[in-house]
Short mmCIF file of N, CA and C in Angstrom, two decimals:
data_model
loop_
_atom_site.label_atom_id
_atom_site.label_comp_id
_atom_site.label_asym_id
_atom_site.label_seq_id
_atom_site.Cartn_x
_atom_site.Cartn_y
_atom_site.Cartn_z
N MET A 1 0.96 -0.95 -0.05
CA MET A 1 0.19 -0.11 0.03
C MET A 1 0.90 1.40 0.09
N PRO A 2 0.47 2.39 -0.82
CA PRO A 2 1.37 3.53 -1.26
C PRO A 2 1.40 4.43 0.27
N PRO A 3 2.61 4.93 0.89
CA PRO A 3 2.60 6.01 2.43
C PRO A 3 1.55 6.79 2.00
N LEU A 4 1.07 7.31 3.28
CA LEU A 4 0.31 8.38 3.40
C LEU A 4 1.36 9.30 3.72
N SER A 5 0.77 10.66 3.54
CA SER A 5 1.10 11.95 3.50
C SER A 5 0.32 12.74 4.20
N ILE A 6 0.57 13.82 5.06
CA ILE A 6 -0.19 14.52 6.02
C ILE A 6 0.17 16.03 5.54
N ARG A 7 -0.89 16.95 5.39
CA ARG A 7 -0.63 18.17 5.13
C ARG A 7 -1.63 18.93 5.75
N LEU A 8 -1.50 20.19 6.13
CA LEU A 8 -2.33 21.34 6.36
C LEU A 8 -3.47 21.67 4.88
N ALA A 9 -4.73 21.40 5.51
CA ALA A 9 -5.66 21.88 4.76
C ALA A 9 -5.49 23.36 4.10
N THR A 10 -6.13 23.45 2.99
CA THR A 10 -6.47 24.71 2.14
C THR A 10 -7.51 24.81 1.79
N VAL A 11 -7.95 26.12 1.11
CA VAL A 11 -9.28 26.42 0.82
C VAL A 11 -9.87 25.41 -0.35
N ALA A 12 -8.98 24.83 -0.88
CA ALA A 12 -9.09 23.81 -2.32
C ALA A 12 -9.85 22.81 -1.81
N ASP A 13 -9.61 22.39 -0.34
CA ASP A 13 -10.14 21.06 0.25
C ASP A 13 -11.38 20.86 0.78
N ILE A 14 -11.87 22.62 0.72
CA ILE A 14 -13.01 23.05 0.94
C ILE A 14 -14.18 21.81 0.72
N PRO A 15 -14.23 21.35 -0.51
CA PRO A 15 -15.20 20.39 -1.26
C PRO A 15 -15.15 18.95 -0.38
N ASP A 16 -13.98 18.36 -0.14
CA ASP A 16 -13.71 17.09 0.98
C ASP A 16 -14.19 17.62 2.19
N LEU A 17 -13.69 18.44 2.62
CA LEU A 17 -14.24 18.68 4.00
C LEU A 17 -15.73 18.90 4.39
N LEU A 18 -16.55 19.33 3.48
CA LEU A 18 -17.58 20.06 3.25
C LEU A 18 -18.45 18.28 3.26
N ALA A 19 -18.13 17.70 2.45
CA ALA A 19 -18.58 15.99 2.07
C ALA A 19 -18.17 15.27 2.85
N TRP A 20 -17.24 15.28 3.80
CA TRP A 20 -17.01 14.12 4.99
C TRP A 20 -17.38 14.70 6.32
N ASN A 21 -17.64 16.08 6.49
CA ASN A 21 -18.42 16.38 7.63
C ASN A 21 -19.69 15.80 7.30
N SER A 22 -20.31 16.03 6.53
CA SER A 22 -21.91 15.82 6.11
C SER A 22 -21.86 14.42 6.24
N ALA A 23 -21.25 13.55 5.91
CA ALA A 23 -20.92 11.94 5.83
C ALA A 23 -20.89 11.80 7.45
N MET A 24 -19.69 12.07 8.08
CA MET A 24 -19.54 11.63 9.31
C MET A 24 -20.69 12.32 10.36
N ALA A 25 -21.55 13.18 10.05
CA ALA A 25 -22.61 13.52 11.03
C ALA A 25 -23.90 12.44 10.31
N TRP A 26 -23.98 12.20 9.29
CA TRP A 26 -25.25 11.45 9.18
C TRP A 26 -24.69 9.80 9.67
N GLU A 27 -23.01 9.09 9.16
CA GLU A 27 -22.67 7.99 9.81
C GLU A 27 -22.95 7.95 11.74
N THR A 28 -22.47 8.56 11.82
CA THR A 28 -22.47 9.01 13.59
C THR A 28 -23.62 9.21 14.45
N GLU A 29 -24.63 10.03 14.06
CA GLU A 29 -25.66 10.70 14.43
C GLU A 29 -27.03 10.76 13.59
N HIS A 30 -26.87 10.47 12.71
CA HIS A 30 -27.99 10.50 11.39
C HIS A 30 -28.41 12.13 11.68
N LYS A 31 -27.73 12.90 11.58
CA LYS A 31 -27.97 14.11 11.27
C LYS A 31 -27.51 14.56 10.20
N ARG A 32 -28.62 15.70 9.66
CA ARG A 32 -28.50 16.14 8.02
C ARG A 32 -27.82 17.60 8.68
N LEU A 33 -26.54 17.82 8.10
CA LEU A 33 -25.95 19.36 8.62
C LEU A 33 -26.66 20.43 7.48
N ASP A 34 -26.87 21.38 7.41
CA ASP A 34 -27.12 22.34 6.69
C ASP A 34 -25.73 22.76 5.44
N PRO A 35 -25.48 22.29 4.24
CA PRO A 35 -24.33 22.96 3.68
C PRO A 35 -24.00 24.33 3.66
N ALA A 36 -24.48 25.12 3.80
CA ALA A 36 -24.06 26.65 3.67
C ALA A 36 -23.63 26.77 4.96
N VAL A 37 -24.18 26.39 5.80
CA VAL A 37 -23.51 26.75 6.93
C VAL A 37 -22.45 25.82 7.40
N LEU A 38 -22.29 24.93 7.35
CA LEU A 38 -20.91 23.85 7.55
C LEU A 38 -19.85 24.50 6.78
N GLU A 39 -20.09 24.74 5.31
CA GLU A 39 -19.17 25.70 4.11
C GLU A 39 -18.30 26.74 5.13
N ARG A 40 -19.36 27.49 5.51
CA ARG A 40 -18.93 28.91 6.31
C ARG A 40 -18.15 28.52 7.53
N GLY A 41 -18.51 27.29 8.19
CA GLY A 41 -18.01 26.96 9.59
C GLY A 41 -16.49 26.59 9.13
N ILE A 42 -16.39 25.73 7.93
CA ILE A 42 -15.10 25.27 7.50
C ILE A 42 -14.17 26.26 6.84
N ALA A 43 -14.63 27.03 6.35
CA ALA A 43 -14.30 28.19 5.74
C ALA A 43 -13.36 29.10 7.33
N GLY A 44 -14.24 29.34 7.97
CA GLY A 44 -13.89 30.06 9.53
C GLY A 44 -13.02 29.72 9.73
N VAL A 45 -12.64 28.42 10.00
CA VAL A 45 -11.14 28.20 10.82
C VAL A 45 -9.80 28.12 9.40
N LEU A 46 -10.24 28.11 8.31
CA LEU A 46 -9.71 28.34 6.97
C LEU A 46 -9.04 29.87 7.22
N GLU A 47 -10.07 30.65 7.63
CA GLU A 47 -9.77 32.18 7.29
C GLU A 47 -8.94 32.59 8.57
N GLN A 48 -9.27 31.68 9.92
CA GLN A 48 -8.95 32.44 11.35
C GLN A 48 -8.11 31.48 11.68
N PRO A 49 -6.80 30.91 11.73
CA PRO A 49 -5.93 30.25 12.20
C PRO A 49 -5.86 30.32 13.53
N ARG A 50 -6.18 30.94 14.43
CA ARG A 50 -6.60 30.86 15.65
C ARG A 50 -7.61 30.01 16.26
N ARG A 51 -8.59 29.69 15.31
CA ARG A 51 -9.37 29.06 15.63
C ARG A 51 -8.95 27.45 15.59
N GLY A 52 -8.04 27.14 14.83
CA GLY A 52 -7.52 25.77 14.56
C GLY A 52 -6.76 25.64 12.97
N PHE A 53 -6.99 24.00 12.79
CA PHE A 53 -6.41 23.79 11.32
C PHE A 53 -7.29 22.43 11.40
N TYR A 54 -6.94 22.26 10.03
CA TYR A 54 -7.64 20.82 9.44
C TYR A 54 -5.99 20.44 8.98
N LEU A 55 -6.20 18.97 9.24
CA LEU A 55 -5.47 18.13 8.41
C LEU A 55 -5.87 17.14 7.27
N ILE A 56 -5.18 17.09 6.30
CA ILE A 56 -5.70 15.83 5.25
C ILE A 56 -4.59 14.88 4.72
N ALA A 57 -4.80 13.99 4.74
CA ALA A 57 -4.23 12.98 5.07
C ALA A 57 -4.38 12.36 3.16
N GLU A 58 -3.12 12.03 2.58
CA GLU A 58 -3.42 11.70 1.21
C GLU A 58 -2.29 10.15 1.33
N ARG A 59 -3.52 9.70 0.22
CA ARG A 59 -2.33 8.86 -0.62
C ARG A 59 -2.37 8.77 -1.94
N ASP A 60 -1.39 8.58 -2.50
CA ASP A 60 -0.73 9.03 -3.80
C ASP A 60 -1.52 9.92 -4.41
N GLY A 61 -1.32 11.25 -3.66
CA GLY A 61 -1.69 12.53 -3.97
C GLY A 61 -3.20 12.74 -3.94
N VAL A 62 -4.19 11.61 -3.08
CA VAL A 62 -5.58 11.36 -3.55
C VAL A 62 -5.98 11.58 -1.96
N ALA A 63 -6.77 12.41 -1.62
CA ALA A 63 -7.20 12.74 0.06
C ALA A 63 -8.22 11.71 0.20
N VAL A 64 -7.64 10.91 1.37
CA VAL A 64 -8.81 10.00 1.65
C VAL A 64 -9.02 9.98 3.76
N GLY A 65 -8.66 11.24 4.17
CA GLY A 65 -9.31 11.33 5.12
C GLY A 65 -8.82 12.70 5.89
N GLY A 66 -9.66 13.30 7.01
CA GLY A 66 -8.70 14.45 7.92
C GLY A 66 -9.49 14.95 9.01
N LEU A 67 -8.83 15.66 9.51
CA LEU A 67 -9.47 16.14 10.91
C LEU A 67 -9.46 17.78 10.98
N LEU A 68 -10.13 17.96 11.84
CA LEU A 68 -10.00 19.28 12.66
C LEU A 68 -9.47 19.39 14.09
N LEU A 69 -8.38 20.40 14.35
CA LEU A 69 -8.07 20.35 15.46
C LEU A 69 -8.26 21.79 16.08
N THR A 70 -8.85 21.96 17.05
CA THR A 70 -8.80 23.31 17.95
C THR A 70 -8.35 23.35 18.88
N TYR A 71 -8.52 24.58 20.18
CA TYR A 71 -7.66 24.54 21.11
C TYR A 71 -8.62 25.27 22.18
N GLU A 72 -8.04 24.83 23.58
CA GLU A 72 -8.82 24.90 24.58
C GLU A 72 -7.79 25.43 25.77
N TRP A 73 -8.12 26.61 26.03
CA TRP A 73 -7.00 26.97 26.87
C TRP A 73 -7.33 26.23 28.66
N SER A 74 -6.42 25.52 29.41
CA SER A 74 -6.41 25.32 30.45
C SER A 74 -5.85 26.18 31.30
N ASP A 75 -6.43 26.63 32.50
CA ASP A 75 -5.92 27.59 33.38
C ASP A 75 -5.44 26.55 34.68
N TRP A 76 -5.55 25.18 34.88
CA TRP A 76 -5.05 24.36 35.67
C TRP A 76 -3.57 24.08 35.24
N ARG A 77 -3.55 24.19 33.89
CA ARG A 77 -2.25 23.41 33.36
C ARG A 77 -1.42 24.67 32.98
N ASN A 78 -2.49 25.49 32.81
CA ASN A 78 -1.33 26.82 31.90
C ASN A 78 -0.91 26.62 30.69
N GLY A 79 -1.73 25.83 29.77
CA GLY A 79 -1.22 25.48 28.39
C GLY A 79 -2.68 25.37 27.77
N ASP A 80 -2.31 25.00 26.57
CA ASP A 80 -3.80 24.22 25.58
C ASP A 80 -3.83 22.83 25.47
N PHE A 81 -4.96 22.34 25.39
CA PHE A 81 -5.36 20.98 24.89
C PHE A 81 -5.63 21.40 23.75
N TRP A 82 -5.23 20.34 22.83
CA TRP A 82 -5.69 20.19 21.39
C TRP A 82 -6.77 19.57 21.71
N TRP A 83 -7.98 19.74 20.80
CA TRP A 83 -8.98 18.92 20.73
C TRP A 83 -9.08 18.38 19.16
N ILE A 84 -9.12 16.88 18.95
CA ILE A 84 -9.16 16.37 17.79
C ILE A 84 -10.80 16.62 17.53
N GLN A 85 -11.45 16.58 16.48
CA GLN A 85 -12.69 16.97 16.14
C GLN A 85 -12.86 16.57 14.37
N SER A 86 -14.47 16.29 14.13
CA SER A 86 -14.21 16.08 12.55
C SER A 86 -13.82 15.29 11.92
N VAL A 87 -13.22 14.01 12.71
CA VAL A 87 -12.46 13.22 12.11
C VAL A 87 -13.40 12.59 11.06
N TYR A 88 -12.88 12.00 9.88
CA TYR A 88 -13.08 11.43 8.87
C TYR A 88 -12.43 10.55 7.95
N VAL A 89 -12.58 9.34 7.45
CA VAL A 89 -11.95 8.65 6.61
C VAL A 89 -12.60 8.10 5.92
N ILE A 90 -12.62 8.48 4.53
CA ILE A 90 -13.22 7.27 3.27
C ILE A 90 -13.59 6.38 3.38
N PRO A 91 -14.73 5.65 3.28
CA PRO A 91 -14.78 3.89 3.30
C PRO A 91 -13.75 2.94 3.02
N ALA A 92 -13.23 3.44 1.56
CA ALA A 92 -12.09 2.66 1.15
C ALA A 92 -10.99 2.42 2.00
N ALA A 93 -10.65 3.67 2.79
CA ALA A 93 -9.27 3.80 3.32
C ALA A 93 -9.55 3.61 4.45
N ARG A 94 -10.67 3.31 5.12
CA ARG A 94 -10.51 2.71 6.71
C ARG A 94 -9.80 1.51 7.12
N ARG A 95 -9.27 1.38 7.93
CA ARG A 95 -8.55 0.42 8.64
C ARG A 95 -7.37 0.06 8.02
N SER A 96 -6.93 1.51 7.61
CA SER A 96 -5.39 1.19 6.60
C SER A 96 -4.65 2.11 7.14
N GLY A 97 -4.69 2.56 8.40
CA GLY A 97 -3.85 3.28 8.94
C GLY A 97 -3.60 4.92 8.87
N VAL A 98 -5.03 5.34 8.21
CA VAL A 98 -5.18 6.96 7.95
C VAL A 98 -5.52 7.46 9.56
N PHE A 99 -6.23 7.28 10.26
CA PHE A 99 -6.23 7.80 11.46
C PHE A 99 -5.08 7.88 12.26
N ARG A 100 -4.70 6.60 12.17
CA ARG A 100 -3.26 6.87 12.82
C ARG A 100 -1.94 7.53 12.77
N ALA A 101 -2.15 7.70 11.46
CA ALA A 101 -1.21 8.53 10.90
C ALA A 101 -1.35 10.20 11.48
N LEU A 102 -2.68 10.47 11.05
CA LEU A 102 -3.40 11.88 11.53
C LEU A 102 -3.02 11.96 12.60
N HIS A 103 -3.60 11.14 13.68
CA HIS A 103 -3.08 11.11 15.52
C HIS A 103 -1.46 11.65 15.33
N ALA A 104 -0.83 10.43 14.92
CA ALA A 104 0.43 10.50 14.91
C ALA A 104 1.21 12.04 14.70
N ASP A 105 0.48 12.77 13.58
CA ASP A 105 0.77 13.97 13.35
C ASP A 105 0.59 15.08 14.04
N VAL A 106 -0.54 15.27 14.60
CA VAL A 106 -1.33 16.15 15.45
C VAL A 106 -0.59 15.71 16.77
N ALA A 107 -0.14 14.85 17.27
CA ALA A 107 0.82 14.64 18.57
C ALA A 107 1.91 15.40 18.21
N GLN A 108 2.53 14.79 17.45
CA GLN A 108 4.09 15.56 17.28
C GLN A 108 3.78 17.23 17.26
N ARG A 109 3.15 17.80 16.30
CA ARG A 109 2.76 18.87 16.28
C ARG A 109 2.33 19.55 17.76
N ALA A 110 1.61 18.91 18.16
CA ALA A 110 1.09 19.38 19.72
C ALA A 110 2.20 19.24 20.50
N ARG A 111 3.25 18.38 20.55
CA ARG A 111 4.19 18.58 21.50
C ARG A 111 5.00 19.92 21.19
N ALA A 112 5.36 19.57 19.83
CA ALA A 112 6.17 21.01 19.43
C ALA A 112 5.67 22.47 19.92
N ALA A 113 4.49 22.27 20.05
CA ALA A 113 3.67 23.80 20.21
C ALA A 113 3.84 24.01 21.79
N GLY A 114 3.92 22.74 22.29
CA GLY A 114 3.90 22.64 23.70
C GLY A 114 2.44 22.83 24.48
N ALA A 115 1.82 22.06 23.84
CA ALA A 115 0.27 21.62 24.09
C ALA A 115 0.53 21.03 25.27
N VAL A 116 -0.44 20.51 26.55
CA VAL A 116 -0.66 20.00 27.27
C VAL A 116 -1.07 18.47 27.15
N GLY A 117 -1.83 18.72 26.16
CA GLY A 117 -2.43 16.98 26.11
C GLY A 117 -3.56 17.26 24.72
N LEU A 118 -3.82 16.18 24.53
CA LEU A 118 -4.77 15.89 23.11
C LEU A 118 -6.38 15.64 23.72
N ARG A 119 -7.34 16.16 23.23
CA ARG A 119 -8.66 15.27 23.90
C ARG A 119 -9.41 15.44 22.48
N LEU A 120 -10.90 14.44 22.57
CA LEU A 120 -11.59 14.20 21.74
C LEU A 120 -12.94 13.74 22.42
N TYR A 121 -13.65 13.95 21.80
CA TYR A 121 -14.82 13.17 22.19
C TYR A 121 -15.79 12.14 20.95
N VAL A 122 -16.31 11.09 21.71
CA VAL A 122 -16.75 10.23 20.69
C VAL A 122 -17.95 10.02 21.18
N GLU A 123 -19.25 9.36 20.13
CA GLU A 123 -20.46 9.08 20.42
C GLU A 123 -20.27 8.12 21.57
N THR A 124 -21.09 7.99 22.33
CA THR A 124 -21.14 6.90 23.26
C THR A 124 -21.33 5.30 22.56
N GLY A 125 -22.07 5.41 21.70
CA GLY A 125 -22.27 4.22 21.06
C GLY A 125 -21.14 3.82 19.74
N ASN A 126 -20.26 4.48 19.69
CA ASN A 126 -19.01 4.40 18.62
C ASN A 126 -18.16 3.55 19.28
N GLU A 127 -18.31 2.48 19.28
CA GLU A 127 -17.43 1.35 20.08
C GLU A 127 -16.08 1.31 19.06
N ARG A 128 -16.11 1.43 17.66
CA ARG A 128 -15.03 1.13 16.66
C ARG A 128 -13.89 2.41 16.85
N ALA A 129 -14.55 3.44 17.18
CA ALA A 129 -13.81 4.58 17.19
C ALA A 129 -13.08 4.73 18.95
N GLN A 130 -14.09 4.39 19.40
CA GLN A 130 -13.38 4.30 20.91
C GLN A 130 -12.35 3.01 21.32
N ALA A 131 -12.48 2.14 20.32
CA ALA A 131 -11.21 1.04 20.48
C ALA A 131 -10.19 1.51 19.87
N THR A 132 -10.01 2.38 18.50
CA THR A 132 -8.91 3.21 18.17
C THR A 132 -8.44 3.87 19.07
N TYR A 133 -8.86 4.78 19.42
CA TYR A 133 -8.53 5.78 20.40
C TYR A 133 -7.99 4.88 21.59
N ALA A 134 -7.85 4.13 22.24
CA ALA A 134 -7.57 3.44 23.51
C ALA A 134 -6.45 2.53 22.90
N GLN A 135 -6.21 2.12 21.47
CA GLN A 135 -5.28 1.24 20.78
C GLN A 135 -4.04 2.52 20.89
N LEU A 136 -4.55 3.81 20.70
CA LEU A 136 -3.44 5.02 20.18
C LEU A 136 -3.13 5.39 21.69
N GLY A 137 -3.38 4.63 22.64
CA GLY A 137 -3.09 5.34 24.16
C GLY A 137 -3.70 6.07 24.70
N MET A 138 -4.97 6.48 24.24
CA MET A 138 -5.47 7.71 24.83
C MET A 138 -6.62 6.95 25.85
N ARG A 139 -7.33 7.71 26.56
CA ARG A 139 -7.70 7.16 27.45
C ARG A 139 -9.47 7.90 27.71
N ARG A 140 -10.34 6.95 28.16
CA ARG A 140 -11.52 7.94 29.02
C ARG A 140 -11.25 9.05 29.72
N CYS A 141 -11.88 9.95 29.62
CA CYS A 141 -11.66 10.95 30.81
C CYS A 141 -13.24 10.95 31.84
N PRO A 142 -12.71 11.26 33.25
CA PRO A 142 -13.80 11.17 34.05
C PRO A 142 -14.69 12.44 34.19
N TYR A 143 -15.03 13.07 32.80
CA TYR A 143 -16.20 14.00 32.60
C TYR A 143 -17.13 13.64 31.80
N TRP A 144 -18.39 14.15 32.07
CA TRP A 144 -19.32 14.13 31.17
C TRP A 144 -19.40 15.34 30.45
N MET A 145 -19.99 15.49 29.21
CA MET A 145 -19.70 16.68 28.27
C MET A 145 -21.56 17.13 28.37
N TYR A 146 -21.64 18.44 28.69
CA TYR A 146 -23.15 19.03 28.47
C TYR A 146 -22.66 19.92 27.73
N GLU A 147 -24.01 20.46 27.13
CA GLU A 147 -23.87 21.90 26.05
C GLU A 147 -25.49 22.24 25.93
N THR A 148 -25.37 23.54 25.74
CA THR A 148 -26.53 24.53 25.42
C THR A 148 -26.22 24.58 24.06
N ASP A 149 -27.01 24.47 23.25
CA ASP A 149 -26.89 24.71 21.65
C ASP A 149 -27.98 25.84 21.33
N PHE A 150 -27.26 27.23 21.13
CA PHE A 150 -28.15 28.25 20.72
C PHE A 150 -28.45 28.48 19.12
N THR A 151 -28.07 27.39 18.43
CA THR A 151 -28.28 27.41 17.02
C THR A 151 -29.59 26.64 16.84
N THR A 152 -30.04 25.67 17.61
CA THR A 152 -31.58 24.93 17.46
C THR A 152 -32.47 25.14 17.74
N GLY A 153 -32.40 26.49 18.71
CA GLY A 153 -33.71 27.12 19.15
C GLY A 153 -33.92 26.37 20.83
N ASN A 154 -33.24 25.41 21.19
CA ASN A 154 -33.27 24.72 22.48
C ASN A 154 -32.59 25.19 23.80
N GLY A 155 -31.80 26.37 23.27
CA GLY A 155 -31.01 26.94 24.35
C GLY A 155 -31.56 27.87 25.27
N VAL A 156 -31.15 28.04 26.23
CA VAL A 156 -31.62 29.04 27.47
C VAL A 156 -31.35 30.41 27.03
#
């Protein structure tokens, strides 16, 4: 199998990122995302690097997966946690080391930048992803996640 290369996403990657995020939302949560909102959200990261960055995994010059990286300041640790989000690997490339390569790249970048750790969240029923994260040395945190979503009209 040809080797993978990992690179920063550019605006030329927006169509792939849009398709992948839509597919991931459907596969994991059976949610249909508004394409216009999603496209603006992706562009918002690319336009303002303080929000984070996307990484793209390529094999033979073809994009096969990617993820979003965002930051969370920890006053307890005086540093940033790097949050891995919007992970997607095209079906034909799954179980071939794409996420492993993306994770390794993120970990290297995070260490070089002085991050205090990596975090991600996963759907409670997504056991395959949970097993993958555990195999990479990540562990389940003792926290529950809560949210107020102002975009759905259900927020306080």
